[in-house]
mmJSON file of the N, C-alpha and C atoms, coordinates in Angstrom:
{"data_MODEL":{"atom_site":{
"group_PDB":["ATOM","ATOM","ATOM","ATOM","ATOM","ATOM","ATOM","ATOM","ATOM","ATOM","ATOM","ATOM","ATOM","ATOM","ATOM","ATOM","ATOM","ATOM","ATOM","ATOM","ATOM","ATOM","ATOM","ATOM","ATOM","ATOM","ATOM","ATOM","ATOM","ATOM","ATOM","ATOM","ATOM","ATOM","ATOM","ATOM","ATOM","ATOM","ATOM","ATOM","ATOM","ATOM","ATOM","ATOM","ATOM","ATOM","ATOM","ATOM","ATOM","ATOM","ATOM","ATOM","ATOM","ATOM","ATOM","ATOM","ATOM","ATOM","ATOM","ATOM","ATOM","ATOM","ATOM","ATOM","ATOM","ATOM","ATOM","ATOM","ATOM","ATOM","ATOM","ATOM","ATOM","ATOM","ATOM","ATOM","ATOM","ATOM","ATOM","ATOM","ATOM","ATOM","ATOM","ATOM","ATOM","ATOM","ATOM","ATOM","ATOM","ATOM","ATOM","ATOM","ATOM","ATOM","ATOM","ATOM","ATOM","ATOM","ATOM","ATOM","ATOM","ATOM","ATOM","ATOM","ATOM","ATOM","ATOM","ATOM","ATOM","ATOM","ATOM","ATOM","ATOM","ATOM","ATOM","ATOM","ATOM","ATOM","ATOM","ATOM","ATOM","ATOM","ATOM","ATOM","ATOM","ATOM","ATOM","ATOM","ATOM","ATOM","ATOM","ATOM","ATOM","ATOM","ATOM","ATOM","ATOM","ATOM","ATOM","ATOM","ATOM","ATOM","ATOM","ATOM","ATOM","ATOM","ATOM","ATOM","ATOM","ATOM","ATOM","ATOM","ATOM","ATOM","ATOM","ATOM","ATOM","ATOM","ATOM","ATOM","ATOM","ATOM","ATOM","ATOM","ATOM","ATOM","ATOM","ATOM","ATOM","ATOM","ATOM"],
"id":[1,2,3,4,5,6,7,8,9,10,11,12,13,14,15,16,17,18,19,20,21,22,23,24,25,26,27,28,29,30,31,32,33,34,35,36,37,38,39,40,41,42,43,44,45,46,47,48,49,50,51,52,53,54,55,56,57,58,59,60,61,62,63,64,65,66,67,68,69,70,71,72,73,74,75,76,77,78,79,80,81,82,83,84,85,86,87,88,89,90,91,92,93,94,95,96,97,98,99,100,101,102,103,104,105,106,107,108,109,110,111,112,113,114,115,116,117,118,119,120,121,122,123,124,125,126,127,128,129,130,131,132,133,134,135,136,137,138,139,140,141,142,143,144,145,146,147,148,149,150,151,152,153,154,155,156,157,158,159,160,161,162,163,164,165,166,167,168,169,170,171],
"type_symbol":["N","C","C","N","C","C","N","C","C","N","C","C","N","C","C","N","C","C","N","C","C","N","C","C","N","C","C","N","C","C","N","C","C","N","C","C","N","C","C","N","C","C","N","C","C","N","C","C","N","C","C","N","C","C","N","C","C","N","C","C","N","C","C","N","C","C","N","C","C","N","C","C","N","C","C","N","C","C","N","C","C","N","C","C","N","C","C","N","C","C","N","C","C","N","C","C","N","C","C","N","C","C","N","C","C","N","C","C","N","C","C","N","C","C","N","C","C","N","C","C","N","C","C","N","C","C","N","C","C","N","C","C","N","C","C","N","C","C","N","C","C","N","C","C","N","C","C","N","C","C","N","C","C","N","C","C","N","C","C","N","C","C","N","C","C","N","C","C","N","C","C"],
"label_atom_id":["N","CA","C","N","CA","C","N","CA","C","N","CA","C","N","CA","C","N","CA","C","N","CA","C","N","CA","C","N","CA","C","N","CA","C","N","CA","C","N","CA","C","N","CA","C","N","CA","C","N","CA","C","N","CA","C","N","CA","C","N","CA","C","N","CA","C","N","CA","C","N","CA","C","N","CA","C","N","CA","C","N","CA","C","N","CA","C","N","CA","C","N","CA","C","N","CA","C","N","CA","C","N","CA","C","N","CA","C","N","CA","C","N","CA","C","N","CA","C","N","CA","C","N","CA","C","N","CA","C","N","CA","C","N","CA","C","N","CA","C","N","CA","C","N","CA","C","N","CA","C","N","CA","C","N","CA","C","N","CA","C","N","CA","C","N","CA","C","N","CA","C","N","CA","C","N","CA","C","N","CA","C","N","CA","C","N","CA","C","N","CA","C","N","CA","C","N","CA","C"],
"label_alt_id":[null,null,null,null,null,null,null,null,null,null,null,null,null,null,null,null,null,null,null,null,null,null,null,null,null,null,null,null,null,null,null,null,null,null,null,null,null,null,null,null,null,null,null,null,null,null,null,null,null,null,null,null,null,null,null,null,null,null,null,null,null,null,null,null,null,null,null,null,null,null,null,null,null,null,null,null,null,null,null,null,null,null,null,null,null,null,null,null,null,null,null,null,null,null,null,null,null,null,null,null,null,null,null,null,null,null,null,null,null,null,null,null,null,null,null,null,null,null,null,null,null,null,null,null,null,null,null,null,null,null,null,null,null,null,null,null,null,null,null,null,null,null,null,null,null,null,null,null,null,null,null,null,null,null,null,null,null,null,null,null,null,null,null,null,null,null,null,null,null,null,null],
"label_comp_id":["MET","MET","MET","LYS","LYS","LYS","LYS","LYS","LYS","SER","SER","SER","ALA","ALA","ALA","ARG","ARG","ARG","SER","SER","SER","LYS","LYS","LYS","GLY","GLY","GLY","LYS","LYS","LYS","VAL","VAL","VAL","PRO","PRO","PRO","GLY","GLY","GLY","ARG","ARG","ARG","ARG","ARG","ARG","PRO","PRO","PRO","LYS","LYS","LYS","LEU","LEU","LEU","SER","SER","SER","PRO","PRO","PRO","GLU","GLU","GLU","GLN","GLN","GLN","VAL","VAL","VAL","THR","THR","THR","GLU","GLU","GLU","LEU","LEU","LEU","ARG","ARG","ARG","LYS","LYS","LYS","ARG","ARG","ARG","ALA","ALA","ALA","ILE","ILE","ILE","SER","SER","SER","HIS","HIS","HIS","GLU","GLU","GLU","PRO","PRO","PRO","LYS","LYS","LYS","ALA","ALA","ALA","GLN","GLN","GLN","ILE","ILE","ILE","ALA","ALA","ALA","ARG","ARG","ARG","ASP","ASP","ASP","PHE","PHE","PHE","LYS","LYS","LYS","ILE","ILE","ILE","SER","SER","SER","ARG","ARG","ARG","GLU","GLU","GLU","THR","THR","THR","LEU","LEU","LEU","TYR","TYR","TYR","SER","SER","SER","TYR","TYR","TYR","LEU","LEU","LEU","LYS","LYS","LYS","THR","THR","THR","SER","SER","SER"],
"label_asym_id":["A","A","A","A","A","A","A","A","A","A","A","A","A","A","A","A","A","A","A","A","A","A","A","A","A","A","A","A","A","A","A","A","A","A","A","A","A","A","A","A","A","A","A","A","A","A","A","A","A","A","A","A","A","A","A","A","A","A","A","A","A","A","A","A","A","A","A","A","A","A","A","A","A","A","A","A","A","A","A","A","A","A","A","A","A","A","A","A","A","A","A","A","A","A","A","A","A","A","A","A","A","A","A","A","A","A","A","A","A","A","A","A","A","A","A","A","A","A","A","A","A","A","A","A","A","A","A","A","A","A","A","A","A","A","A","A","A","A","A","A","A","A","A","A","A","A","A","A","A","A","A","A","A","A","A","A","A","A","A","A","A","A","A","A","A","A","A","A","A","A","A"],
"label_entity_id":["1","1","1","1","1","1","1","1","1","1","1","1","1","1","1","1","1","1","1","1","1","1","1","1","1","1","1","1","1","1","1","1","1","1","1","1","1","1","1","1","1","1","1","1","1","1","1","1","1","1","1","1","1","1","1","1","1","1","1","1","1","1","1","1","1","1","1","1","1","1","1","1","1","1","1","1","1","1","1","1","1","1","1","1","1","1","1","1","1","1","1","1","1","1","1","1","1","1","1","1","1","1","1","1","1","1","1","1","1","1","1","1","1","1","1","1","1","1","1","1","1","1","1","1","1","1","1","1","1","1","1","1","1","1","1","1","1","1","1","1","1","1","1","1","1","1","1","1","1","1","1","1","1","1","1","1","1","1","1","1","1","1","1","1","1","1","1","1","1","1","1"],
"label_seq_id":[1,1,1,2,2,2,3,3,3,4,4,4,5,5,5,6,6,6,7,7,7,8,8,8,9,9,9,10,10,10,11,11,11,12,12,12,13,13,13,14,14,14,15,15,15,16,16,16,17,17,17,18,18,18,19,19,19,20,20,20,21,21,21,22,22,22,23,23,23,24,24,24,25,25,25,26,26,26,27,27,27,28,28,28,29,29,29,30,30,30,31,31,31,32,32,32,33,33,33,34,34,34,35,35,35,36,36,36,37,37,37,38,38,38,39,39,39,40,40,40,41,41,41,42,42,42,43,43,43,44,44,44,45,45,45,46,46,46,47,47,47,48,48,48,49,49,49,50,50,50,51,51,51,52,52,52,53,53,53,54,54,54,55,55,55,56,56,56,57,57,57],
"pdbx_PDB_ins_code":[null,null,null,null,null,null,null,null,null,null,null,null,null,null,null,null,null,null,null,null,null,null,null,null,null,null,null,null,null,null,null,null,null,null,null,null,null,null,null,null,null,null,null,null,null,null,null,null,null,null,null,null,null,null,null,null,null,null,null,null,null,null,null,null,null,null,null,null,null,null,null,null,null,null,null,null,null,null,null,null,null,null,null,null,null,null,null,null,null,null,null,null,null,null,null,null,null,null,null,null,null,null,null,null,null,null,null,null,null,null,null,null,null,null,null,null,null,null,null,null,null,null,null,null,null,null,null,null,null,null,null,null,null,null,null,null,null,null,null,null,null,null,null,null,null,null,null,null,null,null,null,null,null,null,null,null,null,null,null,null,null,null,null,null,null,null,null,null,null,null,null],
"Cartn_x":[38.985,38.881,40.258,40.306,41.557,41.942,43.244,43.754,44.246,44.091,44.576,46.1,46.681,48.136,48.665,47.953,48.399,48.396,47.39,47.332,48.441,49.0,50.133,51.469,51.423,52.632,53.225,52.521,53.001,52.687,53.592,53.394,53.098,52.004,51.678,52.62,52.735,53.534,54.868,55.509,56.79,57.926,58.971,60.14,60.867,61.476,62.229,63.421,63.693,64.814,66.147,66.161,67.404,67.356,68.528,68.635,68.593,68.338,68.336,69.675,70.787,72.101,72.226,71.711,71.765,70.89,69.75,68.861,69.547,70.263,71.008,72.049,72.778,73.799,73.158,72.034,71.295,70.904,70.396,69.969,71.148,72.279,73.477,73.928,73.934,74.373,73.408,72.111,71.124,71.265,71.53,71.703,72.935,73.969,75.189,75.077,73.873,73.551,74.165,74.363,74.815,73.626,73.853,72.734,71.916,70.599,69.708,69.825,69.992,70.115,71.355,72.44,73.67,73.485,72.839,72.577,71.735,70.699,69.816,70.582,71.435,72.243,73.161,73.804,74.736,74.037,72.798,72.05,71.204,71.239,70.48,68.975,68.479,67.046,66.619,65.318,64.825,64.819,64.745,64.657,63.356,62.297,61.017,61.167,61.865,62.113,62.972,63.98,64.845,64.013,63.149,62.328,61.368,60.878,59.984,60.76,62.028,62.848,63.13,63.365,63.63,62.381,61.224,59.971,59.64,60.041,59.703,60.765,61.438,62.512,61.988],
"Cartn_y":[-2.849,-1.516,-1.072,-0.551,-0.108,1.266,1.454,2.774,3.456,4.752,5.496,5.558,5.768,5.854,7.004,8.122,9.286,8.973,8.226,7.893,6.915,6.194,5.301,6.047,7.36,8.157,8.339,7.914,8.083,9.493,10.036,11.375,11.207,11.765,11.604,12.413,11.983,12.73,12.063,12.565,12.033,12.662,11.898,12.433,13.416,14.448,15.403,14.717,15.082,14.507,15.058,16.317,16.973,17.315,17.294,17.698,19.23,19.784,21.251,21.883,21.195,21.72,21.767,20.733,20.704,21.805,22.073,23.128,24.486,24.7,25.952,26.114,25.041,25.075,25.335,24.685,24.857,26.322,26.953,28.356,29.289,29.014,29.845,29.79,28.591,28.431,29.094,29.053,29.69,31.21,31.741,33.19,33.673,32.813,33.198,32.978,32.777,32.676,31.463,30.397,29.149,28.554,27.932,27.373,26.368,26.543,25.69,24.222,23.968,22.587,21.917,22.664,22.113,21.815,22.712,22.503,21.238,21.107,19.946,18.654,18.655,17.462,17.112,18.126,17.887,17.282,17.686,17.17,15.943,15.535,14.389,14.543,15.75,16.036,16.642,16.678,17.3,18.819,19.517,20.985,21.387,20.631,20.925,20.866,19.854,19.747,20.908,21.268,22.392,23.665,23.93,25.143,25.102,23.926,23.868,24.182,23.771,24.144,25.649,26.229,27.668,28.477,27.951,28.659,28.744,27.746,27.716,28.374,29.379,30.03,31.079],
"Cartn_z":[-130.145,-130.707,-131.225,-132.442,-133.036,-132.518,-132.329,-131.962,-133.228,-133.279,-134.447,-134.415,-135.588,-135.689,-134.838,-134.844,-134.071,-132.573,-132.104,-130.684,-130.293,-131.277,-131.024,-131.067,-131.326,-131.352,-132.736,-133.764,-135.136,-135.613,-136.429,-136.988,-138.477,-138.96,-140.38,-141.27,-142.495,-143.462,-143.744,-144.768,-145.212,-144.415,-144.168,-143.469,-144.383,-143.809,-144.638,-145.299,-146.527,-147.278,-146.772,-146.352,-145.926,-144.441,-143.813,-142.415,-142.338,-141.167,-141.033,-141.438,-141.173,-141.563,-143.084,-143.752,-145.211,-145.806,-145.188,-145.675,-145.547,-144.449,-144.259,-145.355,-145.649,-146.707,-148.066,-148.326,-149.582,-149.778,-148.722,-148.806,-149.031,-148.366,-148.561,-150.017,-150.578,-151.965,-152.933,-152.639,-153.509,-153.454,-152.268,-152.113,-152.874,-152.957,-153.664,-155.177,-155.651,-157.084,-157.781,-157.039,-157.662,-158.428,-159.571,-160.348,-159.526,-159.56,-158.768,-159.173,-160.463,-160.93,-160.334,-160.219,-159.644,-158.159,-157.444,-156.017,-155.842,-156.64,-156.546,-156.817,-157.82,-158.125,-156.959,-156.378,-155.267,-154.053,-153.798,-152.658,-153.014,-154.298,-154.793,-154.547,-154.85,-154.778,-156.112,-156.352,-157.575,-157.405,-158.538,-158.451,-157.772,-157.992,-157.349,-155.82,-155.321,-153.886,-153.402,-154.183,-153.837,-153.687,-154.654,-154.582,-153.398,-153.018,-151.864,-150.578,-150.493,-149.327,-149.331,-150.487,-150.56,-150.241,-150.615,-150.384,-148.903,-148.13,-146.71,-145.845,-146.384,-145.61,-144.678],
"occupancy":[1.0,1.0,1.0,1.0,1.0,1.0,1.0,1.0,1.0,1.0,1.0,1.0,1.0,1.0,1.0,1.0,1.0,1.0,1.0,1.0,1.0,1.0,1.0,1.0,1.0,1.0,1.0,1.0,1.0,1.0,1.0,1.0,1.0,1.0,1.0,1.0,1.0,1.0,1.0,1.0,1.0,1.0,1.0,1.0,1.0,1.0,1.0,1.0,1.0,1.0,1.0,1.0,1.0,1.0,1.0,1.0,1.0,1.0,1.0,1.0,1.0,1.0,1.0,1.0,1.0,1.0,1.0,1.0,1.0,1.0,1.0,1.0,1.0,1.0,1.0,1.0,1.0,1.0,1.0,1.0,1.0,1.0,1.0,1.0,1.0,1.0,1.0,1.0,1.0,1.0,1.0,1.0,1.0,1.0,1.0,1.0,1.0,1.0,1.0,1.0,1.0,1.0,1.0,1.0,1.0,1.0,1.0,1.0,1.0,1.0,1.0,1.0,1.0,1.0,1.0,1.0,1.0,1.0,1.0,1.0,1.0,1.0,1.0,1.0,1.0,1.0,1.0,1.0,1.0,1.0,1.0,1.0,1.0,1.0,1.0,1.0,1.0,1.0,1.0,1.0,1.0,1.0,1.0,1.0,1.0,1.0,1.0,1.0,1.0,1.0,1.0,1.0,1.0,1.0,1.0,1.0,1.0,1.0,1.0,1.0,1.0,1.0,1.0,1.0,1.0,1.0,1.0,1.0,1.0,1.0,1.0],
"B_iso_or_equiv":[0.0,0.0,0.0,0.0,0.0,0.0,0.0,0.0,0.0,0.0,0.0,0.0,0.0,0.0,0.0,0.0,0.0,0.0,0.0,0.0,0.0,0.0,0.0,0.0,0.0,0.0,0.0,0.0,0.0,0.0,0.0,0.0,0.0,0.0,0.0,0.0,0.0,0.0,0.0,0.0,0.0,0.0,0.0,0.0,0.0,0.0,0.0,0.0,0.0,0.0,0.0,0.0,0.0,0.0,0.0,0.0,0.0,0.0,0.0,0.0,0.0,0.0,0.0,0.0,0.0,0.0,0.0,0.0,0.0,0.0,0.0,0.0,0.0,0.0,0.0,0.0,0.0,0.0,0.0,0.0,0.0,0.0,0.0,0.0,0.0,0.0,0.0,0.0,0.0,0.0,0.0,0.0,0.0,0.0,0.0,0.0,0.0,0.0,0.0,0.0,0.0,0.0,0.0,0.0,0.0,0.0,0.0,0.0,0.0,0.0,0.0,0.0,0.0,0.0,0.0,0.0,0.0,0.0,0.0,0.0,0.0,0.0,0.0,0.0,0.0,0.0,0.0,0.0,0.0,0.0,0.0,0.0,0.0,0.0,0.0,0.0,0.0,0.0,0.0,0.0,0.0,0.0,0.0,0.0,0.0,0.0,0.0,0.0,0.0,0.0,0.0,0.0,0.0,0.0,0.0,0.0,0.0,0.0,0.0,0.0,0.0,0.0,0.0,0.0,0.0,0.0,0.0,0.0,0.0,0.0,0.0],
"pdbx_formal_charge":[null,null,null,null,null,null,null,null,null,null,null,null,null,null,null,null,null,null,null,null,null,null,null,null,null,null,null,null,null,null,null,null,null,null,null,null,null,null,null,null,null,null,null,null,null,null,null,null,null,null,null,null,null,null,null,null,null,null,null,null,null,null,null,null,null,null,null,null,null,null,null,null,null,null,null,null,null,null,null,null,null,null,null,null,null,null,null,null,null,null,null,null,null,null,null,null,null,null,null,null,null,null,null,null,null,null,null,null,null,null,null,null,null,null,null,null,null,null,null,null,null,null,null,null,null,null,null,null,null,null,null,null,null,null,null,null,null,null,null,null,null,null,null,null,null,null,null,null,null,null,null,null,null,null,null,null,null,null,null,null,null,null,null,null,null,null,null,null,null,null,null],
"auth_seq_id":[1,1,1,2,2,2,3,3,3,4,4,4,5,5,5,6,6,6,7,7,7,8,8,8,9,9,9,10,10,10,11,11,11,12,12,12,13,13,13,14,14,14,15,15,15,16,16,16,17,17,17,18,18,18,19,19,19,20,20,20,21,21,21,22,22,22,23,23,23,24,24,24,25,25,25,26,26,26,27,27,27,28,28,28,29,29,29,30,30,30,31,31,31,32,32,32,33,33,33,34,34,34,35,35,35,36,36,36,37,37,37,38,38,38,39,39,39,40,40,40,41,41,41,42,42,42,43,43,43,44,44,44,45,45,45,46,46,46,47,47,47,48,48,48,49,49,49,50,50,50,51,51,51,52,52,52,53,53,53,54,54,54,55,55,55,56,56,56,57,57,57],
"auth_comp_id":["MET","MET","MET","LYS","LYS","LYS","LYS","LYS","LYS","SER","SER","SER","ALA","ALA","ALA","ARG","ARG","ARG","SER","SER","SER","LYS","LYS","LYS","GLY","GLY","GLY","LYS","LYS","LYS","VAL","VAL","VAL","PRO","PRO","PRO","GLY","GLY","GLY","ARG","ARG","ARG","ARG","ARG","ARG","PRO","PRO","PRO","LYS","LYS","LYS","LEU","LEU","LEU","SER","SER","SER","PRO","PRO","PRO","GLU","GLU","GLU","GLN","GLN","GLN","VAL","VAL","VAL","THR","THR","THR","GLU","GLU","GLU","LEU","LEU","LEU","ARG","ARG","ARG","LYS","LYS","LYS","ARG","ARG","ARG","ALA","ALA","ALA","ILE","ILE","ILE","SER","SER","SER","HIS","HIS","HIS","GLU","GLU","GLU","PRO","PRO","PRO","LYS","LYS","LYS","ALA","ALA","ALA","GLN","GLN","GLN","ILE","ILE","ILE","ALA","ALA","ALA","ARG","ARG","ARG","ASP","ASP","ASP","PHE","PHE","PHE","LYS","LYS","LYS","ILE","ILE","ILE","SER","SER","SER","ARG","ARG","ARG","GLU","GLU","GLU","THR","THR","THR","LEU","LEU","LEU","TYR","TYR","TYR","SER","SER","SER","TYR","TYR","TYR","LEU","LEU","LEU","LYS","LYS","LYS","THR","THR","THR","SER","SER","SER"],
"auth_asym_id":["A","A","A","A","A","A","A","A","A","A","A","A","A","A","A","A","A","A","A","A","A","A","A","A","A","A","A","A","A","A","A","A","A","A","A","A","A","A","A","A","A","A","A","A","A","A","A","A","A","A","A","A","A","A","A","A","A","A","A","A","A","A","A","A","A","A","A","A","A","A","A","A","A","A","A","A","A","A","A","A","A","A","A","A","A","A","A","A","A","A","A","A","A","A","A","A","A","A","A","A","A","A","A","A","A","A","A","A","A","A","A","A","A","A","A","A","A","A","A","A","A","A","A","A","A","A","A","A","A","A","A","A","A","A","A","A","A","A","A","A","A","A","A","A","A","A","A","A","A","A","A","A","A","A","A","A","A","A","A","A","A","A","A","A","A","A","A","A","A","A","A"],
"auth_atom_id":["N","CA","C","N","CA","C","N","CA","C","N","CA","C","N","CA","C","N","CA","C","N","CA","C","N","CA","C","N","CA","C","N","CA","C","N","CA","C","N","CA","C","N","CA","C","N","CA","C","N","CA","C","N","CA","C","N","CA","C","N","CA","C","N","CA","C","N","CA","C","N","CA","C","N","CA","C","N","CA","C","N","CA","C","N","CA","C","N","CA","C","N","CA","C","N","CA","C","N","CA","C","N","CA","C","N","CA","C","N","CA","C","N","CA","C","N","CA","C","N","CA","C","N","CA","C","N","CA","C","N","CA","C","N","CA","C","N","CA","C","N","CA","C","N","CA","C","N","CA","C","N","CA","C","N","CA","C","N","CA","C","N","CA","C","N","CA","C","N","CA","C","N","CA","C","N","CA","C","N","CA","C","N","CA","C","N","CA","C","N","CA","C","N","CA","C","N","CA","C"],
"pdbx_PDB_model_num":[1,1,1,1,1,1,1,1,1,1,1,1,1,1,1,1,1,1,1,1,1,1,1,1,1,1,1,1,1,1,1,1,1,1,1,1,1,1,1,1,1,1,1,1,1,1,1,1,1,1,1,1,1,1,1,1,1,1,1,1,1,1,1,1,1,1,1,1,1,1,1,1,1,1,1,1,1,1,1,1,1,1,1,1,1,1,1,1,1,1,1,1,1,1,1,1,1,1,1,1,1,1,1,1,1,1,1,1,1,1,1,1,1,1,1,1,1,1,1,1,1,1,1,1,1,1,1,1,1,1,1,1,1,1,1,1,1,1,1,1,1,1,1,1,1,1,1,1,1,1,1,1,1,1,1,1,1,1,1,1,1,1,1,1,1,1,1,1,1,1,1]
}}}
């Protein structure tokens, strides 16, 4: 009988691209009106990913 991935202790979904410390820094820079494209380039993420981190604040 097969065991499910969750029962083996696996967590579904993709790992976060940024650490919590990086997310804090990202939010500080966005609040200070730094261009979003520049922030995304510095963290090597897309602007879409940047906006999803800002949305979940």
